[in-house]
PDB file of C-alpha atoms and ligand atoms in Angstrom:
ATOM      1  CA  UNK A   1      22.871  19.611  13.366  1.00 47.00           C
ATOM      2  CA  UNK A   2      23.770  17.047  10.584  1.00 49.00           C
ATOM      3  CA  UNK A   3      21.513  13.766  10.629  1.00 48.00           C
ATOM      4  CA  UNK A   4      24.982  11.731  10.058  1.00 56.00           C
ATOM      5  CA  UNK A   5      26.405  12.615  13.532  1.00 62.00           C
ATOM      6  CA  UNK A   6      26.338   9.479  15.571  1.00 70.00           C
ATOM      7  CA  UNK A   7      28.305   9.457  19.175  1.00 87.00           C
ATOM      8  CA  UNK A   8      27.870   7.757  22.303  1.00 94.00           C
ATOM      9  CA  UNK A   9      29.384  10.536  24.700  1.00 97.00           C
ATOM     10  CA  UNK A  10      30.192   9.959  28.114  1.00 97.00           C
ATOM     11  CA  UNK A  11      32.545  12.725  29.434  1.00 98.00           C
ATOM     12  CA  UNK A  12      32.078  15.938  28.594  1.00 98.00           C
ATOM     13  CA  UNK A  13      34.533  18.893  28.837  1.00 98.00           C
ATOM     14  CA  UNK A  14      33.640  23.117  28.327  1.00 98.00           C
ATOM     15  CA  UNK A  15      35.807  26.162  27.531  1.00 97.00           C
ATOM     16  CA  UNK A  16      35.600  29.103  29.509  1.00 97.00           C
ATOM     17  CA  UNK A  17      35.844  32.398  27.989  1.00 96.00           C
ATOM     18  CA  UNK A  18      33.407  33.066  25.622  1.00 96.00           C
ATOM     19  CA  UNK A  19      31.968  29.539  26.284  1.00 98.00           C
ATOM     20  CA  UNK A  20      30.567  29.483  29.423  1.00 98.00           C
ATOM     21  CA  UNK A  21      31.383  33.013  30.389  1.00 97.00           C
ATOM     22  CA  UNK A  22      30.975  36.196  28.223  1.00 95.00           C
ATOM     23  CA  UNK A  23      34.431  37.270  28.653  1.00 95.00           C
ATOM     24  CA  UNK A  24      36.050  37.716  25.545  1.00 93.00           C
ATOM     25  CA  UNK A  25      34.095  41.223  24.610  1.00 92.00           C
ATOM     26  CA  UNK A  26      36.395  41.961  28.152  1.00 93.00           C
ATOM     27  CA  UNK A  27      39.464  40.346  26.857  1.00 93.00           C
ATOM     28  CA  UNK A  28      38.715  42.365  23.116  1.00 95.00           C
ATOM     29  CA  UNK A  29      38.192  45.728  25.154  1.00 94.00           C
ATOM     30  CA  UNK A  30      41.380  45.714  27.487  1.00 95.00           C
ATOM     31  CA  UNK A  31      43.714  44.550  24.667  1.00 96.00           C
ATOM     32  CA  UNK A  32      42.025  47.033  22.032  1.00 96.00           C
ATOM     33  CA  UNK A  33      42.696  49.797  23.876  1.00 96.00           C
ATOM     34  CA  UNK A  34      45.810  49.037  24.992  1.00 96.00           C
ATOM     35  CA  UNK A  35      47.414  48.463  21.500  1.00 97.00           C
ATOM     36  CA  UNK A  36      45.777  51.503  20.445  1.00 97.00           C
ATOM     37  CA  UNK A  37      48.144  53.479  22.553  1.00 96.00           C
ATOM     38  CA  UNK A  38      51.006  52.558  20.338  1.00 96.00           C
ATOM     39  CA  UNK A  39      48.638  54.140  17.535  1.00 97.00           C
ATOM     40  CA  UNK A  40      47.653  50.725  16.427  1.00 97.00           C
ATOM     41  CA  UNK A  41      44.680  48.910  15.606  1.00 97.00           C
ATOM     42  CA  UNK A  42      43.608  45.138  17.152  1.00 97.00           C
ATOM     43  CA  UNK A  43      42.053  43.165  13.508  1.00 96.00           C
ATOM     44  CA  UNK A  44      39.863  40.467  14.353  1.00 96.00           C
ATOM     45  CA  UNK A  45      41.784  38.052  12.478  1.00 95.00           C
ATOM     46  CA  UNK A  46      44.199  38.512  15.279  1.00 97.00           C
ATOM     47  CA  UNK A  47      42.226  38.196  17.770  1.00 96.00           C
ATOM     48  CA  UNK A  48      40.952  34.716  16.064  1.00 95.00           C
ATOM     49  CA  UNK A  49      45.000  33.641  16.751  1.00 94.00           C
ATOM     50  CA  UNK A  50      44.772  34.710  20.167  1.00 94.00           C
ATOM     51  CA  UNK A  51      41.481  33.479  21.559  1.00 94.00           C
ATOM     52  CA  UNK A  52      42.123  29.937  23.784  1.00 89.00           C
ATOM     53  CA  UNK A  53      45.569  30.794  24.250  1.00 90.00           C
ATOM     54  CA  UNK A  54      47.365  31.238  27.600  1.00 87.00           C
ATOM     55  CA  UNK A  55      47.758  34.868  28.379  1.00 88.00           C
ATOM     56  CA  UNK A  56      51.930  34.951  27.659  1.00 90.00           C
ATOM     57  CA  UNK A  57      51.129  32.821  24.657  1.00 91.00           C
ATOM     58  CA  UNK A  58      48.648  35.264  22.905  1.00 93.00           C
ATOM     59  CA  UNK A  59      50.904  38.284  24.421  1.00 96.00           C
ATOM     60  CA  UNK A  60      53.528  37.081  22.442  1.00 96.00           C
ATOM     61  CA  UNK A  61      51.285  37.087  19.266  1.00 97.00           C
ATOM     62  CA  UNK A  62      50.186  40.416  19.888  1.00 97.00           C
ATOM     63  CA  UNK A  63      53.559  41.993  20.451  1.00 98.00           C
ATOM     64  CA  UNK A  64      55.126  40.207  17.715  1.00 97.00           C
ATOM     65  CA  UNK A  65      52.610  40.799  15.071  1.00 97.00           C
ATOM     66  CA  UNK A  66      52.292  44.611  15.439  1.00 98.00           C
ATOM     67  CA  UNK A  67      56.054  44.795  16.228  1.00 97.00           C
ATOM     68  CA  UNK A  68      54.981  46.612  19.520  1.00 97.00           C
ATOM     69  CA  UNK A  69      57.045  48.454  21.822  1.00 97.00           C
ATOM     70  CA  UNK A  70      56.875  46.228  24.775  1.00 96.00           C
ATOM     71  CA  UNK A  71      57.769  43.565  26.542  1.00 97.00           C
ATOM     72  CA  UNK A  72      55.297  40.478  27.109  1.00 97.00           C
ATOM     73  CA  UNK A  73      55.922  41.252  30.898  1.00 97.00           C
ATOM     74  CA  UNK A  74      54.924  44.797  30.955  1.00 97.00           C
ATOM     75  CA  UNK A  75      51.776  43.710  28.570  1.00 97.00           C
ATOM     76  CA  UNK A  76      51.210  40.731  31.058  1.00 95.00           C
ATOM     77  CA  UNK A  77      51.317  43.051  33.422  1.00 96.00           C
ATOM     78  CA  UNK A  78      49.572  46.413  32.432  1.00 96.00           C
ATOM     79  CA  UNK A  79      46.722  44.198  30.865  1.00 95.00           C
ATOM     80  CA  UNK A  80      46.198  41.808  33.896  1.00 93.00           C
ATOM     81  CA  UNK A  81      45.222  44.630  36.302  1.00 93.00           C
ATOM     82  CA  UNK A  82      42.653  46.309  33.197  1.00 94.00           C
ATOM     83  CA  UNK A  83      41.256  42.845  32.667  1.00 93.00           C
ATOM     84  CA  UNK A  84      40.632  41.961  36.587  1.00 92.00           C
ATOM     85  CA  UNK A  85      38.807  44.819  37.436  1.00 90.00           C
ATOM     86  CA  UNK A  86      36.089  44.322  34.904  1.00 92.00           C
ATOM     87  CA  UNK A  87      36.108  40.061  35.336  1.00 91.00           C
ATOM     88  CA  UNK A  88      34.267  39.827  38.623  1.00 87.00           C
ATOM     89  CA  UNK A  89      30.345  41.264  36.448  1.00 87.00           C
ATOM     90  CA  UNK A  90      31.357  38.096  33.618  1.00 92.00           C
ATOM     91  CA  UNK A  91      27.897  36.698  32.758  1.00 95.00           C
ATOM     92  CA  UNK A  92      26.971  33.238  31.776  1.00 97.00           C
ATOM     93  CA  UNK A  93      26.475  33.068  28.270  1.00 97.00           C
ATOM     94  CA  UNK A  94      22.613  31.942  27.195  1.00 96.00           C
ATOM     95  CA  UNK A  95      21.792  28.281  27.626  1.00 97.00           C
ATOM     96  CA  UNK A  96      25.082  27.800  29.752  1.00 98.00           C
ATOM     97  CA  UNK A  97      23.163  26.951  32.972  1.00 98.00           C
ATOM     98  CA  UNK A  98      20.381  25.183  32.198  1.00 97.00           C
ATOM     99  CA  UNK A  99      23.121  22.804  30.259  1.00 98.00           C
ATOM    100  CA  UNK A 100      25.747  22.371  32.778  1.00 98.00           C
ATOM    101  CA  UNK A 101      22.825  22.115  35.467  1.00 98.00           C
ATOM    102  CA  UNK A 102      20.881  19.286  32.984  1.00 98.00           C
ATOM    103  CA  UNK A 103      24.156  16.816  32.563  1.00 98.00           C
ATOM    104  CA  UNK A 104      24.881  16.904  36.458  1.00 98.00           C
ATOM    105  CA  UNK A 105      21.758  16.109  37.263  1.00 97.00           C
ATOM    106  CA  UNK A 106      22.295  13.354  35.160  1.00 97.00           C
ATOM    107  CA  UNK A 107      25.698  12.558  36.597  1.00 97.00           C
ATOM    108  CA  UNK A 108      27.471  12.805  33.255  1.00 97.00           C
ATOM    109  CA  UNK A 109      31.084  13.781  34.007  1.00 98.00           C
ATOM    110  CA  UNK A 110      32.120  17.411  33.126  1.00 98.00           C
ATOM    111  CA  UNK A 111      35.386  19.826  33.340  1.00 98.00           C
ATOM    112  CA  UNK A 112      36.132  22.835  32.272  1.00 98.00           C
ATOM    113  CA  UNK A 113      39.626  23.234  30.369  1.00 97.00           C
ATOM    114  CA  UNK A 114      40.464  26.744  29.972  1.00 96.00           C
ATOM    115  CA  UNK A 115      43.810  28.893  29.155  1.00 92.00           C
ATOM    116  CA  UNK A 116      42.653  31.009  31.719  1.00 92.00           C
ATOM    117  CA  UNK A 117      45.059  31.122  34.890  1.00 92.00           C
ATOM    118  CA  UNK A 118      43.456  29.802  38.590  1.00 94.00           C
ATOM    119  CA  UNK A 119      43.734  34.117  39.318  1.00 92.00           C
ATOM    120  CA  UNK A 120      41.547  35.041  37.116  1.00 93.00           C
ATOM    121  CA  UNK A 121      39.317  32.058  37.267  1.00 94.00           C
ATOM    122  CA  UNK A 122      38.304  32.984  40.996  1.00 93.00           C
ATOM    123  CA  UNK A 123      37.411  36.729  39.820  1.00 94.00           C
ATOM    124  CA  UNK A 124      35.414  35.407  37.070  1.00 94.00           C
ATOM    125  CA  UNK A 125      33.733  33.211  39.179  1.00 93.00           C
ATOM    126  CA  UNK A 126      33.059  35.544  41.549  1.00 91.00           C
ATOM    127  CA  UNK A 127      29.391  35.232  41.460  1.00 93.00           C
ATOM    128  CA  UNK A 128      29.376  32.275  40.057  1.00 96.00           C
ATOM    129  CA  UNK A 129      30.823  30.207  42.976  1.00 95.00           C
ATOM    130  CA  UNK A 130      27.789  27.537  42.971  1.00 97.00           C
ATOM    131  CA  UNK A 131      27.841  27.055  38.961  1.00 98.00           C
ATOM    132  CA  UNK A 132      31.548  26.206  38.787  1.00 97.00           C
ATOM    133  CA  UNK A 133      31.062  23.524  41.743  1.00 97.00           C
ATOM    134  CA  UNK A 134      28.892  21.831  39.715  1.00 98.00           C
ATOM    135  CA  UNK A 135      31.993  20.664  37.430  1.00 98.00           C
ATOM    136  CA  UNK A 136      34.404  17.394  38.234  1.00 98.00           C
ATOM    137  CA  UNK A 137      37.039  19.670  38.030  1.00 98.00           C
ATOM    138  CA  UNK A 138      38.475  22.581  36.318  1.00 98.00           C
ATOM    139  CA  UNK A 139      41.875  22.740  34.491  1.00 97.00           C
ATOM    140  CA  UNK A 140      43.338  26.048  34.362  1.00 96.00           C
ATOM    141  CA  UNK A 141      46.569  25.532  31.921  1.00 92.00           C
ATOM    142  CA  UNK A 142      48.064  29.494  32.759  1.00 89.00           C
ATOM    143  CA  UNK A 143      49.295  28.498  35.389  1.00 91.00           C
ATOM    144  CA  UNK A 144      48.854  24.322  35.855  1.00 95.00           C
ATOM    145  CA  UNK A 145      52.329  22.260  35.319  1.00 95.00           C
ATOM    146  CA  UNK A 146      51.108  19.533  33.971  1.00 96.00           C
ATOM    147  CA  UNK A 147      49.924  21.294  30.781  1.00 95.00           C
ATOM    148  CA  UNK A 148      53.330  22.333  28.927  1.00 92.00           C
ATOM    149  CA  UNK A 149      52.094  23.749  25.570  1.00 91.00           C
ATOM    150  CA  UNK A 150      48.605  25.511  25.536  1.00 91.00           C
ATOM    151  CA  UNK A 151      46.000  25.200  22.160  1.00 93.00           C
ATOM    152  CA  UNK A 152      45.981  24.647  19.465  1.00 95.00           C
ATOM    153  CA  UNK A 153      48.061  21.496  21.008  1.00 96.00           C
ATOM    154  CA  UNK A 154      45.698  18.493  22.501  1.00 98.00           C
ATOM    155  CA  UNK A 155      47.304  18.639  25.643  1.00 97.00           C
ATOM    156  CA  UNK A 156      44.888  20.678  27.538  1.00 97.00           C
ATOM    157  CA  UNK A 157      41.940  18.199  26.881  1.00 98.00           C
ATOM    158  CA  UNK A 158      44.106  15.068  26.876  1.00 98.00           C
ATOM    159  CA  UNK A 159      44.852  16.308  30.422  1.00 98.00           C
ATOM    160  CA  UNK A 160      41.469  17.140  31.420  1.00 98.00           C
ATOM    161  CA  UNK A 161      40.161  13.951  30.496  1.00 98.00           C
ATOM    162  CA  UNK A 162      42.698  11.968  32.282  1.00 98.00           C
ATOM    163  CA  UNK A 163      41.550  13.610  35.707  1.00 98.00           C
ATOM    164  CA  UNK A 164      37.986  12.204  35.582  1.00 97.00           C
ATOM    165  CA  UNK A 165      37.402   9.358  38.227  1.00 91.00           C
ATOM    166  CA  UNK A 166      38.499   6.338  37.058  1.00 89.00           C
ATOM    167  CA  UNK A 167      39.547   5.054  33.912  1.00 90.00           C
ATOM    168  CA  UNK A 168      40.473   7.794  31.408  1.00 95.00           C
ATOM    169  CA  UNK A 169      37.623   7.824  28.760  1.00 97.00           C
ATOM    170  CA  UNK A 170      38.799   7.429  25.296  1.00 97.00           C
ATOM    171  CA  UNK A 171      39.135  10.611  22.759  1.00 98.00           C
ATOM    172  CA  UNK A 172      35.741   9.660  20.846  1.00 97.00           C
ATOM    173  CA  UNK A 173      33.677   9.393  24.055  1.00 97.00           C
ATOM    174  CA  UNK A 174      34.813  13.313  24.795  1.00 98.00           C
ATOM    175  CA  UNK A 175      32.692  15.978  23.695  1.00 98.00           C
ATOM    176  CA  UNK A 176      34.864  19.214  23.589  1.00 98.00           C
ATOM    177  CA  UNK A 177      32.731  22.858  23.743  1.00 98.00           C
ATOM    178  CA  UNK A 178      34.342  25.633  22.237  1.00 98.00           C
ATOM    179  CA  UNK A 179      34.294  29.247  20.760  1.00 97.00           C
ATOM    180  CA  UNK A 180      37.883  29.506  19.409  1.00 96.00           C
ATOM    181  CA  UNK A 181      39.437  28.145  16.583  1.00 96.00           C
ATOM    182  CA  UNK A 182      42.419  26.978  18.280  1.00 96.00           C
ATOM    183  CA  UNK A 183      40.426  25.514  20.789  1.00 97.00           C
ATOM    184  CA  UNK A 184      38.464  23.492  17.880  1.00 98.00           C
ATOM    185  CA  UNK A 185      41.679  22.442  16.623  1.00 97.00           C
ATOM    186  CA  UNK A 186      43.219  21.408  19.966  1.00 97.00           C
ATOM    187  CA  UNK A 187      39.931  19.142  20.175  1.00 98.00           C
ATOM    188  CA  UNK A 188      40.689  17.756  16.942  1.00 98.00           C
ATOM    189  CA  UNK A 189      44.144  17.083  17.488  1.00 98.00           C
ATOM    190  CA  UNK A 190      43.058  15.237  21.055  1.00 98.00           C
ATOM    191  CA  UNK A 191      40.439  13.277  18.668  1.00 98.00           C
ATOM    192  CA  UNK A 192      37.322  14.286  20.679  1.00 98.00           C
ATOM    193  CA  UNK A 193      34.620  15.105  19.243  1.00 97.00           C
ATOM    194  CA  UNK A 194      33.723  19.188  19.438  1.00 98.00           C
ATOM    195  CA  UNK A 195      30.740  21.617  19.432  1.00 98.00           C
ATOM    196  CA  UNK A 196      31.527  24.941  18.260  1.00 98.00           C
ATOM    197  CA  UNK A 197      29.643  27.979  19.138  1.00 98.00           C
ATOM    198  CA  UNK A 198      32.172  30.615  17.560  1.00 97.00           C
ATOM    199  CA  UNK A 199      31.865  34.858  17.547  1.00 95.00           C
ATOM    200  CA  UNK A 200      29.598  35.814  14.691  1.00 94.00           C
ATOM    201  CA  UNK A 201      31.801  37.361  12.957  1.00 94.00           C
ATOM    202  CA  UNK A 202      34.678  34.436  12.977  1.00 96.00           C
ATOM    203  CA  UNK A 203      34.842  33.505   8.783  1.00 95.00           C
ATOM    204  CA  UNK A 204      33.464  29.685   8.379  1.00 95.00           C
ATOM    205  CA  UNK A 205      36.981  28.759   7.171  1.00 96.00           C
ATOM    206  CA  UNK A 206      38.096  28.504  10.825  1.00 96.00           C
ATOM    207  CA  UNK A 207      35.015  26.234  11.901  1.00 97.00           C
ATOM    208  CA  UNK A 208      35.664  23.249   9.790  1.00 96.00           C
ATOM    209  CA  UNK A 209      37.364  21.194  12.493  1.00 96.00           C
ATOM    210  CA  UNK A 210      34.205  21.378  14.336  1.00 97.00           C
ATOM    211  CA  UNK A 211      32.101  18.670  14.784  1.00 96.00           C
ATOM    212  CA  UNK A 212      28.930  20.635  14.779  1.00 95.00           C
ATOM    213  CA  UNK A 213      28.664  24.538  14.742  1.00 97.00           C
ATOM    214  CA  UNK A 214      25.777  26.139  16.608  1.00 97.00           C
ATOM    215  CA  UNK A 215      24.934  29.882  16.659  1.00 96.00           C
ATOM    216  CA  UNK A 216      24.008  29.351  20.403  1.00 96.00           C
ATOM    217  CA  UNK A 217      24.324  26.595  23.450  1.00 97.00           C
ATOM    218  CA  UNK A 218      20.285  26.499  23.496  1.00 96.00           C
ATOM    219  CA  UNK A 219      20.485  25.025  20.002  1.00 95.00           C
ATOM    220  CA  UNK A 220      22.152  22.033  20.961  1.00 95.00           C
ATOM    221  CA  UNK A 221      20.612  18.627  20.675  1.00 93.00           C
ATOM    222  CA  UNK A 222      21.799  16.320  23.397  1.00 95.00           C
ATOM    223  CA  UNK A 223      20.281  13.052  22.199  1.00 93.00           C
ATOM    224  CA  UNK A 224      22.601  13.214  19.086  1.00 93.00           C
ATOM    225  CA  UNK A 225      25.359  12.703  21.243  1.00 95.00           C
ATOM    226  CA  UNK A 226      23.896  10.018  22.931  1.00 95.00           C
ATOM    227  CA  UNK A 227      23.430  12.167  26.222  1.00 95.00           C
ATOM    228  CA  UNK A 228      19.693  12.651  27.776  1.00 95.00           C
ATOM    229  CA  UNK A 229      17.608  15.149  26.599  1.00 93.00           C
ATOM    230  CA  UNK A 230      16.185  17.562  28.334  1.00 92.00           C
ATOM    231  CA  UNK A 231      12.402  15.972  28.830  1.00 89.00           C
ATOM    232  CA  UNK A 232      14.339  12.872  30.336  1.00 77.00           C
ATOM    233  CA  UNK A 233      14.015  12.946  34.014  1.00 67.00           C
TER     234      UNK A 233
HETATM  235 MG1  LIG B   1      37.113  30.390  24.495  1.00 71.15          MG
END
């Protein structure tokens, strides 16, 4: 981390997939395999324009950029039932626990804000009731009303942050978590602060909204954001 970064957090809010859950090697498997039954391949620089998107949104993406033969409904569809049946072994990705457990023990404010729908989010919490309880609350934007355009937009965190108790806290007391470069940029555009702990293999060109980049959650250094460290009791 940069000596220069100076920020008194107070509200913190996580991604899911490939955040907090290792679920984007499932979301990479399902969709591989299903474009490569049109005789197609899936590029990771597609995959870097799909990643934090809601499921119709990156669909669309898909389908449109390798002029598939199918409808987003029948991809929705065919790819929802692959996806679910593998969701419910998602692990917690290293460092996630000890960090989430750490800042409620603390009683710092955290939500998860994901472009996940509520559906899935129950099968990928499905042994992981007890971790996700430990958050304020968790914004799913697939399917929640209030969140009309999905990242790279702000809305998802602007939203998230407004449902903390109390006042809403303002953009530079937010620190965003994120693997995805939309998700960075949807941070950015919400002017909140964000921690970026992208795929190795995602080019340094799409990390430059980030605040800080970190090869792993364990690497993080609370007391630069003004949250307690670890040794604090
Ligand atoms: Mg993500």
């Amino acid at each position: 981390m940069s000596a220069n970064v100076k920020a008194n957090i107070t509200h913190v809010i996580f991604d899911m997939d490939g955040l907090l859950l290792d679920t984007e090697k499932i979301y990479e498997q399902v969709y591989r395999g299903l474009i490569e039954k049109y005789g197609k391949t899936y590029p990771f620089e597609l995959k870097v324009n799909c990643m934090g998107r809601k499921a119709s949104e990156a669909a669309k993406v898909i389908i449109d950029h390798l002029s598939l033969p199918i409808s987003i409904e029948e991809w929705l569809e065919v790819s929802q039932k692959a996806v679910l049946e593998k969701f419910a072994d998602a692990k917690l990705l290293p460092g996630v626990d000890k960090l989430i457990r750490h800042l409620h023990k603390h009683a710092i404010p955290i939500a998860v804000a994901t472009g996940s729908s509520s559906t899935n989010l129950k099968v990928k919490a499905t042994h992981h009731g007890e971790f996700f309880s430990l958050f304020h609350h968790i914004l799913c934007s697939g399917d929640d009303p209030e969140v009309k355009r999905g990242k790279p937009n702000p809305d998802i965190f602007q939203i998230a942050a407004s449902r903390f108790n109390g006042e809403t806290p303002s953009p530079e007391k937010v620190l965003v978590f994120e693997d995805s470069f939309l998700g960075v940029e949807a941070a950015k555009a919400a002017g909140m602060h964000c921690v970026m702990v992208p795929d190795t293999r995602l080019d340094r060109k799409y990390t430059k909204s980030a605040t800080v980049v970190l090869d792993s959650i364990e690497d993080l250094c609370l007391t630069d954001w003004g949250l307690p460290s670890f040794t604090d009791t």
